């Protein structure tokens, strides 16, 4: 079996032109597993996806200070749409057209949090939630994208 240990700064370019960049973590710690989440940016042509796992504000701040180009077409909201993620400055830097929030229906954590939903609504960003729509699939040809769900 071949595997690669990744950290912030790892970058791979694939035959079809897709580019995968690992933006976080820089120094993962087992003391805060959420901020040890891998954050990846996948770019294919003009469409990009920022996949934030459970990364919280400290990880977002690290990425903001790193100088990475965070602007992305689609953002997978951090930590299930919790208030511990998606800070104002991070959302401004990413400036997505759409946000996907992965959370279970009726979860005991109250995800996504109303404060996060309000922030996204105020920014006029389309929101797709797995607790309301089921599986969410984003397809792209590198120019346009289409968001499908199973509802």
PDB file of C-alpha atoms in Angstrom:
ATOM      1  CA  UNK A   1       0.000   0.000   0.000  1.00  0.00           C
ATOM      2  CA  UNK A   2       1.289   3.454  -0.899  1.00  0.00           C
ATOM      3  CA  UNK A   3       0.240   6.481   1.115  1.00  0.00           C
ATOM      4  CA  UNK A   4       1.389  10.031   1.616  1.00  0.00           C
ATOM      5  CA  UNK A   5       1.487  11.863   4.912  1.00  0.00           C
ATOM      6  CA  UNK A   6       0.219  15.345   4.178  1.00  0.00           C
ATOM      7  CA  UNK A   7       0.585  18.676   5.899  1.00  0.00           C
ATOM      8  CA  UNK A   8      -0.071  22.239   4.878  1.00  0.00           C
ATOM      9  CA  UNK A   9       1.890  22.986   1.735  1.00  0.00           C
ATOM     10  CA  UNK A  10       1.438  19.587   0.072  1.00  0.00           C
ATOM     11  CA  UNK A  11       0.296  20.043  -3.532  1.00  0.00           C
ATOM     12  CA  UNK A  12      -0.551  17.552  -6.267  1.00  0.00           C
ATOM     13  CA  UNK A  13      -1.444  18.190  -9.898  1.00  0.00           C
ATOM     14  CA  UNK A  14      -3.329  15.431 -11.691  1.00  0.00           C
ATOM     15  CA  UNK A  15      -3.380  14.392 -15.361  1.00  0.00           C
ATOM     16  CA  UNK A  16      -6.783  16.022 -15.952  1.00  0.00           C
ATOM     17  CA  UNK A  17      -5.439  19.347 -14.663  1.00  0.00           C
ATOM     18  CA  UNK A  18      -7.071  19.171 -11.238  1.00  0.00           C
ATOM     19  CA  UNK A  19      -4.933  20.594  -8.447  1.00  0.00           C
ATOM     20  CA  UNK A  20      -5.201  19.436  -4.833  1.00  0.00           C
ATOM     21  CA  UNK A  21      -3.571  21.612  -2.173  1.00  0.00           C
ATOM     22  CA  UNK A  22      -3.428  20.827   1.527  1.00  0.00           C
ATOM     23  CA  UNK A  23      -3.800  24.093   3.458  1.00  0.00           C
ATOM     24  CA  UNK A  24      -3.972  22.755   7.000  1.00  0.00           C
ATOM     25  CA  UNK A  25      -2.840  21.480   9.439  1.00  0.00           C
ATOM     26  CA  UNK A  26       0.639  22.884   9.762  1.00  0.00           C
ATOM     27  CA  UNK A  27       1.469  21.192  13.056  1.00  0.00           C
ATOM     28  CA  UNK A  28      -1.332  18.749  13.928  1.00  0.00           C
ATOM     29  CA  UNK A  29      -1.871  17.980  17.582  1.00  0.00           C
ATOM     30  CA  UNK A  30      -3.827  15.162  19.150  1.00  0.00           C
ATOM     31  CA  UNK A  31      -4.954  17.653  21.816  1.00  0.00           C
ATOM     32  CA  UNK A  32      -7.343  19.375  19.405  1.00  0.00           C
ATOM     33  CA  UNK A  33      -8.483  16.927  16.777  1.00  0.00           C
ATOM     34  CA  UNK A  34     -10.843  19.394  15.081  1.00  0.00           C
ATOM     35  CA  UNK A  35      -7.959  21.733  14.258  1.00  0.00           C
ATOM     36  CA  UNK A  36      -5.919  18.718  13.154  1.00  0.00           C
ATOM     37  CA  UNK A  37      -8.495  18.181  10.372  1.00  0.00           C
ATOM     38  CA  UNK A  38      -7.113  18.213   6.889  1.00  0.00           C
ATOM     39  CA  UNK A  39      -8.245  21.251   4.922  1.00  0.00           C
ATOM     40  CA  UNK A  40      -7.929  20.767   1.185  1.00  0.00           C
ATOM     41  CA  UNK A  41      -8.533  23.013  -1.784  1.00  0.00           C
ATOM     42  CA  UNK A  42      -9.441  21.241  -4.998  1.00  0.00           C
ATOM     43  CA  UNK A  43      -9.316  23.302  -8.182  1.00  0.00           C
ATOM     44  CA  UNK A  44     -10.478  22.132 -11.581  1.00  0.00           C
ATOM     45  CA  UNK A  45     -10.399  24.821 -14.240  1.00  0.00           C
ATOM     46  CA  UNK A  46     -12.308  27.854 -12.979  1.00  0.00           C
ATOM     47  CA  UNK A  47     -14.131  25.977 -10.198  1.00  0.00           C
ATOM     48  CA  UNK A  48     -12.635  25.396  -6.766  1.00  0.00           C
ATOM     49  CA  UNK A  49     -13.731  23.665  -3.595  1.00  0.00           C
ATOM     50  CA  UNK A  50     -12.476  24.396  -0.081  1.00  0.00           C
ATOM     51  CA  UNK A  51     -13.038  21.309   2.067  1.00  0.00           C
ATOM     52  CA  UNK A  52     -12.538  22.248   5.710  1.00  0.00           C
ATOM     53  CA  UNK A  53     -13.324  19.097   7.679  1.00  0.00           C
ATOM     54  CA  UNK A  54     -13.862  19.996  11.344  1.00  0.00           C
ATOM     55  CA  UNK A  55     -11.325  22.842  11.310  1.00  0.00           C
ATOM     56  CA  UNK A  56     -12.217  25.638  13.702  1.00  0.00           C
ATOM     57  CA  UNK A  57     -11.271  29.320  13.990  1.00  0.00           C
ATOM     58  CA  UNK A  58      -7.645  28.752  15.115  1.00  0.00           C
ATOM     59  CA  UNK A  59      -7.037  26.692  11.971  1.00  0.00           C
ATOM     60  CA  UNK A  60      -8.859  29.299   9.867  1.00  0.00           C
ATOM     61  CA  UNK A  61      -6.641  32.015  11.348  1.00  0.00           C
ATOM     62  CA  UNK A  62      -3.522  30.010  10.489  1.00  0.00           C
ATOM     63  CA  UNK A  63      -4.699  29.718   6.885  1.00  0.00           C
ATOM     64  CA  UNK A  64      -5.534  33.426   6.709  1.00  0.00           C
ATOM     65  CA  UNK A  65      -2.031  34.300   7.932  1.00  0.00           C
ATOM     66  CA  UNK A  66      -0.352  31.770   5.620  1.00  0.00           C
ATOM     67  CA  UNK A  67      -0.957  33.744   2.456  1.00  0.00           C
ATOM     68  CA  UNK A  68      -2.821  30.890   0.753  1.00  0.00           C
ATOM     69  CA  UNK A  69      -5.313  31.907  -1.897  1.00  0.00           C
ATOM     70  CA  UNK A  70      -8.491  30.871  -0.077  1.00  0.00           C
ATOM     71  CA  UNK A  71     -11.018  32.224  -2.603  1.00  0.00           C
ATOM     72  CA  UNK A  72     -13.164  29.259  -3.643  1.00  0.00           C
ATOM     73  CA  UNK A  73     -16.373  28.657  -5.562  1.00  0.00           C
ATOM     74  CA  UNK A  74     -17.764  26.144  -3.059  1.00  0.00           C
ATOM     75  CA  UNK A  75     -17.029  26.007   0.679  1.00  0.00           C
ATOM     76  CA  UNK A  76     -17.702  22.921   2.760  1.00  0.00           C
ATOM     77  CA  UNK A  77     -18.421  24.660   6.067  1.00  0.00           C
ATOM     78  CA  UNK A  78     -16.166  23.732   8.946  1.00  0.00           C
ATOM     79  CA  UNK A  79     -17.368  21.720  11.934  1.00  0.00           C
ATOM     80  CA  UNK A  80     -20.901  21.078  10.654  1.00  0.00           C
ATOM     81  CA  UNK A  81     -21.821  24.775  10.527  1.00  0.00           C
ATOM     82  CA  UNK A  82     -20.912  25.379  14.166  1.00  0.00           C
ATOM     83  CA  UNK A  83     -20.114  28.847  15.498  1.00  0.00           C
ATOM     84  CA  UNK A  84     -16.609  27.501  16.204  1.00  0.00           C
ATOM     85  CA  UNK A  85     -15.907  27.786  12.456  1.00  0.00           C
ATOM     86  CA  UNK A  86     -16.629  30.049   9.484  1.00  0.00           C
ATOM     87  CA  UNK A  87     -15.327  33.251  11.066  1.00  0.00           C
ATOM     88  CA  UNK A  88     -16.210  36.518   9.345  1.00  0.00           C
ATOM     89  CA  UNK A  89     -12.656  37.056   8.097  1.00  0.00           C
ATOM     90  CA  UNK A  90     -12.399  33.489   6.793  1.00  0.00           C
ATOM     91  CA  UNK A  91     -15.741  33.724   4.999  1.00  0.00           C
ATOM     92  CA  UNK A  92     -14.673  37.042   3.461  1.00  0.00           C
ATOM     93  CA  UNK A  93     -11.425  35.510   2.203  1.00  0.00           C
ATOM     94  CA  UNK A  94     -13.123  32.438   0.739  1.00  0.00           C
ATOM     95  CA  UNK A  95     -16.048  34.438  -0.696  1.00  0.00           C
ATOM     96  CA  UNK A  96     -17.914  31.338  -1.919  1.00  0.00           C
ATOM     97  CA  UNK A  97     -20.929  31.233  -4.195  1.00  0.00           C
ATOM     98  CA  UNK A  98     -22.305  28.259  -2.266  1.00  0.00           C
ATOM     99  CA  UNK A  99     -21.726  26.551   1.077  1.00  0.00           C
ATOM    100  CA  UNK A 100     -22.360  22.890   1.862  1.00  0.00           C
ATOM    101  CA  UNK A 101     -23.053  22.062   5.503  1.00  0.00           C
ATOM    102  CA  UNK A 102     -22.776  18.416   6.464  1.00  0.00           C
ATOM    103  CA  UNK A 103     -24.807  17.581   9.555  1.00  0.00           C
ATOM    104  CA  UNK A 104     -27.273  14.987  10.715  1.00  0.00           C
ATOM    105  CA  UNK A 105     -30.954  15.780  11.027  1.00  0.00           C
ATOM    106  CA  UNK A 106     -31.924  16.559  14.622  1.00  0.00           C
ATOM    107  CA  UNK A 107     -28.354  16.143  15.894  1.00  0.00           C
ATOM    108  CA  UNK A 108     -27.792  16.748  19.606  1.00  0.00           C
ATOM    109  CA  UNK A 109     -25.258  19.529  18.952  1.00  0.00           C
ATOM    110  CA  UNK A 110     -27.758  21.813  17.239  1.00  0.00           C
ATOM    111  CA  UNK A 111     -25.675  21.907  14.044  1.00  0.00           C
ATOM    112  CA  UNK A 112     -25.743  24.010  12.049  1.00  0.00           C
ATOM    113  CA  UNK A 113     -25.893  26.904  14.472  1.00  0.00           C
ATOM    114  CA  UNK A 114     -28.319  29.721  13.732  1.00  0.00           C
ATOM    115  CA  UNK A 115     -25.539  32.333  13.961  1.00  0.00           C
ATOM    116  CA  UNK A 116     -23.674  30.636  11.120  1.00  0.00           C
ATOM    117  CA  UNK A 117     -26.811  30.327   8.991  1.00  0.00           C
ATOM    118  CA  UNK A 118     -27.602  34.020   9.561  1.00  0.00           C
ATOM    119  CA  UNK A 119     -24.065  35.002   8.554  1.00  0.00           C
ATOM    120  CA  UNK A 120     -24.390  33.041   5.305  1.00  0.00           C
ATOM    121  CA  UNK A 121     -27.842  34.466   4.615  1.00  0.00           C
ATOM    122  CA  UNK A 122     -26.601  38.021   5.223  1.00  0.00           C
ATOM    123  CA  UNK A 123     -23.766  37.385   2.763  1.00  0.00           C
ATOM    124  CA  UNK A 124     -26.299  36.124   0.176  1.00  0.00           C
ATOM    125  CA  UNK A 125     -24.563  32.757  -0.148  1.00  0.00           C
ATOM    126  CA  UNK A 126     -26.539  29.704  -1.284  1.00  0.00           C
ATOM    127  CA  UNK A 127     -26.616  27.062   1.464  1.00  0.00           C
ATOM    128  CA  UNK A 128     -27.025  23.308   0.944  1.00  0.00           C
ATOM    129  CA  UNK A 129     -27.516  21.210   4.095  1.00  0.00           C
ATOM    130  CA  UNK A 130     -27.351  17.433   4.298  1.00  0.00           C
ATOM    131  CA  UNK A 131     -29.842  17.388   7.183  1.00  0.00           C
ATOM    132  CA  UNK A 132     -32.443  18.913   4.885  1.00  0.00           C
ATOM    133  CA  UNK A 133     -31.395  17.703   1.424  1.00  0.00           C
ATOM    134  CA  UNK A 134     -29.723  14.338   1.989  1.00  0.00           C
ATOM    135  CA  UNK A 135     -26.636  13.530  -0.046  1.00  0.00           C
ATOM    136  CA  UNK A 136     -25.200  16.512  -1.891  1.00  0.00           C
ATOM    137  CA  UNK A 137     -23.082  16.098  -5.026  1.00  0.00           C
ATOM    138  CA  UNK A 138     -21.335  18.910  -6.859  1.00  0.00           C
ATOM    139  CA  UNK A 139     -20.345  18.202 -10.456  1.00  0.00           C
ATOM    140  CA  UNK A 140     -18.138  20.430 -12.586  1.00  0.00           C
ATOM    141  CA  UNK A 141     -16.598  20.532 -16.030  1.00  0.00           C
ATOM    142  CA  UNK A 142     -14.135  23.168 -14.829  1.00  0.00           C
ATOM    143  CA  UNK A 143     -16.256  26.016 -16.180  1.00  0.00           C
ATOM    144  CA  UNK A 144     -19.696  25.546 -14.642  1.00  0.00           C
ATOM    145  CA  UNK A 145     -20.911  23.509 -11.703  1.00  0.00           C
ATOM    146  CA  UNK A 146     -24.146  21.806 -10.784  1.00  0.00           C
ATOM    147  CA  UNK A 147     -25.296  20.946  -7.273  1.00  0.00           C
ATOM    148  CA  UNK A 148     -27.538  17.889  -6.953  1.00  0.00           C
ATOM    149  CA  UNK A 149     -29.117  16.377  -3.864  1.00  0.00           C
ATOM    150  CA  UNK A 150     -31.226  13.351  -2.991  1.00  0.00           C
ATOM    151  CA  UNK A 151     -33.951  14.978  -0.837  1.00  0.00           C
TER     152      UNK A 151
END
